[in-house]
């Protein structure tokens, strides 16, 4: 009888362990924060969220980023203020694709990591877990940038309200060691439609007031304290960036000059003169030359 009872207890414990394995658990802090300067938040199929270290963080130096000096100055200054414990703003970087928005954030991470800066990348679909992430890092001595790349929302997506609450308007006080940096190809993060222009109202003195739909759509962007816009590069700026990357890969001045026509054709084939296209051309050209 005792033996049957013990087996029953054992089976019950196994069942409890299986149930606990699939139940959502609070986000736990990593065992070793020194494992990396960058982390990636992931939510498993079981519903558990984890912070995973990025073992190989893409190297990027601020000096490698050309033709975006004004944007670089704003982002670096804001990041420096943050790391030094001074007031700083959440940042929204918007504009043309491939112009260095996410690269600039990575470059700032490398520049200020020795001073305690860390980055946590969060996908748009997982922004609903932002309060849990902020809670985990709030007591840490490091400064954390929560980074969401290529951010935009469709109507009714839950991450929109979670991000809006964290940026400004939550009952909880802002955490001094956390900032949100987000990149987007559009300045207003929700889609806009022509019919929404009909919701604008005009006062007798001619003043224009947006309707409630418009107000809601621009309210999220306005909660970012710093807006930084990026613009398509001219041909001259594109070639300057090509030269920078070719030099980075070891090409001499004569080789760089000879590569200019190919660089223009490369951009024409892709329909873009972006920094990303310049970097891709430099890799291809120096790879072929090396071979």
mmCIF file of C-alpha atoms in Angstrom:
data_model
loop_
_atom_site.group_PDB
_atom_site.id
_atom_site.type_symbol
_atom_site.label_atom_id
_atom_site.label_comp_id
_atom_site.label_asym_id
_atom_site.label_seq_id
_atom_site.Cartn_x
_atom_site.Cartn_y
_atom_site.Cartn_z
ATOM 1 C CA UNK A 1 0.000 0.000 0.000
ATOM 2 C CA UNK A 2 2.811 2.400 0.937
ATOM 3 C CA UNK A 3 4.621 1.513 -2.291
ATOM 4 C CA UNK A 4 1.538 2.382 -4.394
ATOM 5 C CA UNK A 5 1.118 5.619 -2.514
ATOM 6 C CA UNK A 6 4.760 6.582 -3.145
ATOM 7 C CA UNK A 7 4.383 5.840 -6.856
ATOM 8 C CA UNK A 8 1.253 7.998 -6.935
ATOM 9 C CA UNK A 9 3.127 10.852 -5.262
ATOM 10 C CA UNK A 10 5.989 10.474 -7.735
ATOM 11 C CA UNK A 11 3.638 10.588 -10.730
ATOM 12 C CA UNK A 12 1.875 13.628 -9.279
ATOM 13 C CA UNK A 13 5.191 15.426 -8.895
ATOM 14 C CA UNK A 14 6.126 14.601 -12.497
ATOM 15 C CA UNK A 15 2.780 15.967 -13.674
ATOM 16 C CA UNK A 16 3.268 19.157 -11.682
ATOM 17 C CA UNK A 17 6.741 19.596 -13.187
ATOM 18 C CA UNK A 18 5.312 19.270 -16.712
ATOM 19 C CA UNK A 19 2.554 21.781 -15.984
ATOM 20 C CA UNK A 20 5.030 24.254 -14.516
ATOM 21 C CA UNK A 21 7.239 23.876 -17.588
ATOM 22 C CA UNK A 22 4.502 25.204 -19.886
ATOM 23 C CA UNK A 23 3.109 27.893 -17.597
ATOM 24 C CA UNK A 24 4.399 31.438 -18.264
ATOM 25 C CA UNK A 25 7.036 32.508 -15.759
ATOM 26 C CA UNK A 26 8.245 35.997 -14.834
ATOM 27 C CA UNK A 27 11.213 37.179 -16.876
ATOM 28 C CA UNK A 28 14.402 36.249 -15.052
ATOM 29 C CA UNK A 29 17.602 38.293 -15.174
ATOM 30 C CA UNK A 30 20.554 36.702 -16.999
ATOM 31 C CA UNK A 31 22.963 34.827 -14.776
ATOM 32 C CA UNK A 32 25.928 36.778 -16.165
ATOM 33 C CA UNK A 33 25.447 40.333 -17.399
ATOM 34 C CA UNK A 34 29.097 40.399 -18.509
ATOM 35 C CA UNK A 35 28.417 37.820 -21.245
ATOM 36 C CA UNK A 36 27.843 40.543 -23.852
ATOM 37 C CA UNK A 37 27.276 44.249 -24.390
ATOM 38 C CA UNK A 38 24.147 43.466 -26.445
ATOM 39 C CA UNK A 39 21.167 41.276 -25.615
ATOM 40 C CA UNK A 40 18.198 40.010 -27.572
ATOM 41 C CA UNK A 41 14.789 39.469 -25.993
ATOM 42 C CA UNK A 42 12.972 36.363 -27.180
ATOM 43 C CA UNK A 43 9.620 34.898 -26.214
ATOM 44 C CA UNK A 44 9.501 31.120 -26.516
ATOM 45 C CA UNK A 45 6.522 29.153 -27.807
ATOM 46 C CA UNK A 46 5.763 28.243 -24.188
ATOM 47 C CA UNK A 47 5.299 31.931 -23.422
ATOM 48 C CA UNK A 48 8.542 32.268 -21.440
ATOM 49 C CA UNK A 49 10.606 35.350 -22.153
ATOM 50 C CA UNK A 50 14.406 35.237 -22.041
ATOM 51 C CA UNK A 51 17.278 37.666 -22.509
ATOM 52 C CA UNK A 52 19.901 36.047 -24.736
ATOM 53 C CA UNK A 53 23.426 37.454 -25.099
ATOM 54 C CA UNK A 54 24.528 38.415 -28.611
ATOM 55 C CA UNK A 55 27.829 36.579 -28.855
ATOM 56 C CA UNK A 56 29.153 38.406 -31.909
ATOM 57 C CA UNK A 57 28.118 42.055 -31.959
ATOM 58 C CA UNK A 58 28.649 43.635 -35.379
ATOM 59 C CA UNK A 59 31.577 46.029 -35.107
ATOM 60 C CA UNK A 60 30.830 49.608 -36.114
ATOM 61 C CA UNK A 61 32.782 52.792 -35.361
ATOM 62 C CA UNK A 62 31.343 56.298 -35.398
ATOM 63 C CA UNK A 63 34.148 57.425 -37.724
ATOM 64 C CA UNK A 64 33.049 54.818 -40.287
ATOM 65 C CA UNK A 65 29.709 56.588 -40.789
ATOM 66 C CA UNK A 66 30.020 59.371 -43.359
ATOM 67 C CA UNK A 67 27.676 62.045 -44.721
ATOM 68 C CA UNK A 68 25.378 61.944 -41.664
ATOM 69 C CA UNK A 69 27.374 64.271 -39.414
ATOM 70 C CA UNK A 70 24.381 66.273 -38.147
ATOM 71 C CA UNK A 71 22.441 63.138 -37.215
ATOM 72 C CA UNK A 72 25.539 61.569 -35.679
ATOM 73 C CA UNK A 73 26.134 64.627 -33.477
ATOM 74 C CA UNK A 74 22.585 64.526 -32.077
ATOM 75 C CA UNK A 75 22.530 60.799 -31.352
ATOM 76 C CA UNK A 76 26.029 60.711 -29.874
ATOM 77 C CA UNK A 77 25.331 63.731 -27.662
ATOM 78 C CA UNK A 78 22.092 62.232 -26.365
ATOM 79 C CA UNK A 79 23.787 58.882 -25.708
ATOM 80 C CA UNK A 80 26.704 60.554 -23.937
ATOM 81 C CA UNK A 81 24.314 62.481 -21.677
ATOM 82 C CA UNK A 82 22.519 59.223 -20.872
ATOM 83 C CA UNK A 83 25.692 57.334 -19.996
ATOM 84 C CA UNK A 84 26.907 60.222 -17.820
ATOM 85 C CA UNK A 85 23.678 60.189 -15.828
ATOM 86 C CA UNK A 86 22.403 63.463 -17.266
ATOM 87 C CA UNK A 87 18.874 63.984 -18.632
ATOM 88 C CA UNK A 88 18.455 62.410 -22.087
ATOM 89 C CA UNK A 89 15.610 61.605 -24.434
ATOM 90 C CA UNK A 90 14.081 58.566 -26.065
ATOM 91 C CA UNK A 91 14.979 58.693 -29.756
ATOM 92 C CA UNK A 92 13.088 58.012 -32.988
ATOM 93 C CA UNK A 93 15.279 57.768 -36.096
ATOM 94 C CA UNK A 94 13.267 58.017 -39.306
ATOM 95 C CA UNK A 95 13.850 58.328 -43.007
ATOM 96 C CA UNK A 96 15.275 56.653 -46.062
ATOM 97 C CA UNK A 97 16.306 53.019 -45.874
ATOM 98 C CA UNK A 98 19.972 52.126 -45.717
ATOM 99 C CA UNK A 99 21.119 55.575 -44.561
ATOM 100 C CA UNK A 100 22.731 54.450 -41.316
ATOM 101 C CA UNK A 101 19.972 54.608 -38.697
ATOM 102 C CA UNK A 102 20.616 51.268 -36.991
ATOM 103 C CA UNK A 103 24.355 51.423 -37.758
ATOM 104 C CA UNK A 104 24.576 54.690 -35.826
ATOM 105 C CA UNK A 105 22.999 53.085 -32.765
ATOM 106 C CA UNK A 106 25.422 50.150 -32.939
ATOM 107 C CA UNK A 107 28.342 52.567 -33.286
ATOM 108 C CA UNK A 108 27.229 54.439 -30.165
ATOM 109 C CA UNK A 109 26.980 51.130 -28.324
ATOM 110 C CA UNK A 110 30.577 50.254 -29.160
ATOM 111 C CA UNK A 111 31.766 53.767 -28.302
ATOM 112 C CA UNK A 112 30.146 53.861 -24.855
ATOM 113 C CA UNK A 113 30.124 50.189 -23.828
ATOM 114 C CA UNK A 114 33.322 50.706 -21.763
ATOM 115 C CA UNK A 115 31.353 53.294 -19.759
ATOM 116 C CA UNK A 116 28.543 50.853 -19.011
ATOM 117 C CA UNK A 117 26.207 51.197 -21.989
ATOM 118 C CA UNK A 118 24.274 48.067 -22.957
ATOM 119 C CA UNK A 119 21.654 47.341 -25.619
ATOM 120 C CA UNK A 120 18.588 45.083 -25.603
ATOM 121 C CA UNK A 121 16.991 44.409 -28.982
ATOM 122 C CA UNK A 122 13.237 43.818 -28.888
ATOM 123 C CA UNK A 123 11.149 42.916 -31.934
ATOM 124 C CA UNK A 124 7.907 44.758 -32.553
ATOM 125 C CA UNK A 125 5.815 41.662 -31.801
ATOM 126 C CA UNK A 126 7.329 41.418 -28.316
ATOM 127 C CA UNK A 127 6.966 45.030 -27.226
ATOM 128 C CA UNK A 128 4.053 44.001 -25.023
ATOM 129 C CA UNK A 129 6.696 42.576 -22.670
ATOM 130 C CA UNK A 130 8.496 45.906 -22.293
ATOM 131 C CA UNK A 131 7.326 46.437 -18.682
ATOM 132 C CA UNK A 132 8.879 43.087 -17.681
ATOM 133 C CA UNK A 133 12.183 43.952 -19.388
ATOM 134 C CA UNK A 134 12.331 47.372 -17.742
ATOM 135 C CA UNK A 135 11.597 45.814 -14.363
ATOM 136 C CA UNK A 136 14.479 43.335 -14.727
ATOM 137 C CA UNK A 137 17.095 45.965 -15.620
ATOM 138 C CA UNK A 138 15.857 48.808 -13.411
ATOM 139 C CA UNK A 139 18.142 47.883 -10.517
ATOM 140 C CA UNK A 140 21.286 47.377 -12.601
ATOM 141 C CA UNK A 141 24.198 49.875 -12.576
ATOM 142 C CA UNK A 142 24.522 49.770 -16.392
ATOM 143 C CA UNK A 143 22.627 52.043 -18.783
ATOM 144 C CA UNK A 144 20.334 50.186 -21.190
ATOM 145 C CA UNK A 145 19.120 51.199 -24.637
ATOM 146 C CA UNK A 146 16.052 49.185 -25.603
ATOM 147 C CA UNK A 147 16.298 49.052 -29.382
ATOM 148 C CA UNK A 148 13.517 48.249 -31.836
ATOM 149 C CA UNK A 149 14.491 48.290 -35.504
ATOM 150 C CA UNK A 150 12.252 49.067 -38.487
ATOM 151 C CA UNK A 151 9.325 49.942 -36.254
ATOM 152 C CA UNK A 152 5.810 50.522 -37.560
ATOM 153 C CA UNK A 153 2.385 49.326 -36.493
ATOM 154 C CA UNK A 154 -0.816 48.208 -38.129
ATOM 155 C CA UNK A 155 -4.180 49.118 -36.676
ATOM 156 C CA UNK A 156 -4.902 47.398 -33.366
ATOM 157 C CA UNK A 157 -1.461 45.865 -32.737
ATOM 158 C CA UNK A 158 -0.933 45.384 -28.975
ATOM 159 C CA UNK A 159 2.708 46.498 -28.960
ATOM 160 C CA UNK A 160 1.616 50.034 -29.860
ATOM 161 C CA UNK A 161 -0.056 50.724 -26.528
ATOM 162 C CA UNK A 162 2.708 49.017 -24.534
ATOM 163 C CA UNK A 163 5.360 51.220 -26.141
ATOM 164 C CA UNK A 164 3.218 54.317 -25.743
ATOM 165 C CA UNK A 165 2.788 53.606 -22.026
ATOM 166 C CA UNK A 166 6.500 53.029 -21.417
ATOM 167 C CA UNK A 167 7.535 56.176 -23.293
ATOM 168 C CA UNK A 168 5.279 58.490 -21.366
ATOM 169 C CA UNK A 169 2.007 58.233 -19.513
ATOM 170 C CA UNK A 170 2.425 55.111 -17.415
ATOM 171 C CA UNK A 171 1.590 55.203 -13.724
ATOM 172 C CA UNK A 172 5.125 53.916 -13.032
ATOM 173 C CA UNK A 173 7.921 56.466 -12.938
ATOM 174 C CA UNK A 174 10.467 56.500 -15.759
ATOM 175 C CA UNK A 175 13.492 54.303 -15.081
ATOM 176 C CA UNK A 176 16.643 56.459 -15.200
ATOM 177 C CA UNK A 177 18.859 53.719 -16.647
ATOM 178 C CA UNK A 178 16.607 52.866 -19.622
ATOM 179 C CA UNK A 179 15.990 54.696 -22.908
ATOM 180 C CA UNK A 180 14.080 53.618 -26.020
ATOM 181 C CA UNK A 181 15.809 53.987 -29.403
ATOM 182 C CA UNK A 182 13.673 53.045 -32.418
ATOM 183 C CA UNK A 183 14.169 53.266 -36.173
ATOM 184 C CA UNK A 184 11.428 53.534 -38.770
ATOM 185 C CA UNK A 185 11.037 54.321 -42.452
ATOM 186 C CA UNK A 186 8.080 56.550 -41.644
ATOM 187 C CA UNK A 187 7.794 59.359 -39.140
ATOM 188 C CA UNK A 188 4.312 58.481 -37.899
ATOM 189 C CA UNK A 189 4.385 54.870 -36.803
ATOM 190 C CA UNK A 190 0.794 54.008 -37.699
ATOM 191 C CA UNK A 191 -0.519 53.892 -41.301
ATOM 192 C CA UNK A 192 -2.246 57.038 -42.535
ATOM 193 C CA UNK A 193 -5.100 57.214 -45.041
ATOM 194 C CA UNK A 194 -6.467 59.986 -47.253
ATOM 195 C CA UNK A 195 -9.926 59.788 -45.673
ATOM 196 C CA UNK A 196 -8.454 60.763 -42.318
ATOM 197 C CA UNK A 197 -7.768 64.251 -43.675
ATOM 198 C CA UNK A 198 -11.528 64.792 -43.538
ATOM 199 C CA UNK A 199 -11.371 64.688 -39.723
ATOM 200 C CA UNK A 200 -9.467 67.990 -39.568
ATOM 201 C CA UNK A 201 -11.552 70.899 -38.258
ATOM 202 C CA UNK A 202 -11.180 74.642 -38.894
ATOM 203 C CA UNK A 203 -11.986 77.413 -36.448
ATOM 204 C CA UNK A 204 -13.417 80.765 -37.472
ATOM 205 C CA UNK A 205 -9.987 82.381 -37.383
ATOM 206 C CA UNK A 206 -8.626 79.736 -39.763
ATOM 207 C CA UNK A 207 -6.749 77.604 -37.228
ATOM 208 C CA UNK A 208 -6.527 73.924 -38.162
ATOM 209 C CA UNK A 209 -7.077 71.161 -35.606
ATOM 210 C CA UNK A 210 -6.498 67.470 -36.370
ATOM 211 C CA UNK A 211 -9.280 65.028 -35.600
ATOM 212 C CA UNK A 212 -9.121 62.327 -32.949
ATOM 213 C CA UNK A 213 -7.874 59.679 -35.396
ATOM 214 C CA UNK A 214 -4.962 61.860 -36.495
ATOM 215 C CA UNK A 215 -4.168 62.855 -32.912
ATOM 216 C CA UNK A 216 -3.949 59.198 -31.913
ATOM 217 C CA UNK A 217 -1.630 58.354 -34.788
ATOM 218 C CA UNK A 218 0.855 61.142 -34.124
ATOM 219 C CA UNK A 219 0.766 60.788 -30.336
ATOM 220 C CA UNK A 220 3.205 57.856 -30.255
ATOM 221 C CA UNK A 221 5.854 59.653 -32.321
ATOM 222 C CA UNK A 222 5.487 62.746 -30.161
ATOM 223 C CA UNK A 223 6.399 60.754 -27.068
ATOM 224 C CA UNK A 224 9.924 60.361 -28.390
ATOM 225 C CA UNK A 225 11.797 63.392 -27.099
ATOM 226 C CA UNK A 226 14.313 63.433 -29.949
ATOM 227 C CA UNK A 227 13.444 62.989 -33.622
ATOM 228 C CA UNK A 228 16.332 62.502 -36.048
ATOM 229 C CA UNK A 229 15.614 62.403 -39.786
ATOM 230 C CA UNK A 230 17.755 60.738 -42.465
ATOM 231 C CA UNK A 231 17.597 61.612 -46.151
ATOM 232 C CA UNK A 232 18.578 59.900 -49.426
ATOM 233 C CA UNK A 233 22.180 60.495 -50.442
ATOM 234 C CA UNK A 234 23.249 62.475 -53.476
ATOM 235 C CA UNK A 235 25.602 60.866 -55.974
ATOM 236 C CA UNK A 236 28.569 62.690 -54.465
ATOM 237 C CA UNK A 237 27.661 61.602 -50.930
ATOM 238 C CA UNK A 238 27.164 58.019 -52.103
ATOM 239 C CA UNK A 239 30.607 57.955 -53.750
ATOM 240 C CA UNK A 240 32.169 59.435 -50.606
ATOM 241 C CA UNK A 241 30.700 56.583 -48.583
ATOM 242 C CA UNK A 242 31.933 54.054 -51.162
ATOM 243 C CA UNK A 243 35.421 55.545 -50.846
ATOM 244 C CA UNK A 244 35.247 55.306 -47.058
ATOM 245 C CA UNK A 245 34.335 51.621 -47.118
ATOM 246 C CA UNK A 246 36.854 50.734 -49.830
ATOM 247 C CA UNK A 247 39.533 52.433 -47.743
ATOM 248 C CA UNK A 248 38.260 50.528 -44.706
ATOM 249 C CA UNK A 249 38.804 47.269 -46.599
ATOM 250 C CA UNK A 250 42.356 48.270 -47.576
ATOM 251 C CA UNK A 251 41.979 49.732 -51.075
ATOM 252 C CA UNK A 252 44.446 52.463 -52.094
ATOM 253 C CA UNK A 253 43.515 55.804 -53.669
ATOM 254 C CA UNK A 254 44.114 54.604 -57.245
ATOM 255 C CA UNK A 255 41.882 51.565 -56.752
ATOM 256 C CA UNK A 256 39.157 53.698 -55.140
ATOM 257 C CA UNK A 257 39.164 56.098 -58.093
ATOM 258 C CA UNK A 258 38.973 53.226 -60.572
ATOM 259 C CA UNK A 259 36.015 51.715 -58.692
ATOM 260 C CA UNK A 260 33.779 54.805 -59.037
ATOM 261 C CA UNK A 261 32.089 53.832 -62.351
ATOM 262 C CA UNK A 262 31.336 50.344 -61.065
ATOM 263 C CA UNK A 263 29.946 51.828 -57.859
ATOM 264 C CA UNK A 264 27.528 53.996 -59.847
ATOM 265 C CA UNK A 265 26.349 51.036 -61.922
ATOM 266 C CA UNK A 266 25.909 48.990 -58.740
ATOM 267 C CA UNK A 267 23.672 51.692 -57.261
ATOM 268 C CA UNK A 268 21.713 52.057 -60.506
ATOM 269 C CA UNK A 269 20.976 48.327 -60.618
ATOM 270 C CA UNK A 270 19.602 48.461 -57.075
ATOM 271 C CA UNK A 271 17.684 51.678 -57.498
ATOM 272 C CA UNK A 272 19.266 53.213 -54.408
ATOM 273 C CA UNK A 273 22.293 55.290 -53.410
ATOM 274 C CA UNK A 274 22.200 54.362 -49.745
ATOM 275 C CA UNK A 275 24.977 53.727 -47.281
ATOM 276 C CA UNK A 276 23.987 50.076 -47.194
ATOM 277 C CA UNK A 277 24.352 49.762 -50.965
ATOM 278 C CA UNK A 278 27.764 51.487 -50.769
ATOM 279 C CA UNK A 279 28.896 49.032 -48.094
ATOM 280 C CA UNK A 280 27.672 46.049 -50.120
ATOM 281 C CA UNK A 281 29.487 47.288 -53.212
ATOM 282 C CA UNK A 282 32.728 47.779 -51.266
ATOM 283 C CA UNK A 283 32.540 44.226 -49.926
ATOM 284 C CA UNK A 284 31.900 42.812 -53.386
ATOM 285 C CA UNK A 285 34.594 44.889 -55.094
ATOM 286 C CA UNK A 286 37.350 44.235 -52.577
ATOM 287 C CA UNK A 287 36.356 40.572 -52.381
ATOM 288 C CA UNK A 288 36.759 40.201 -56.138
ATOM 289 C CA UNK A 289 40.002 42.156 -56.128
ATOM 290 C CA UNK A 290 41.355 40.020 -53.331
ATOM 291 C CA UNK A 291 40.385 36.858 -55.136
#
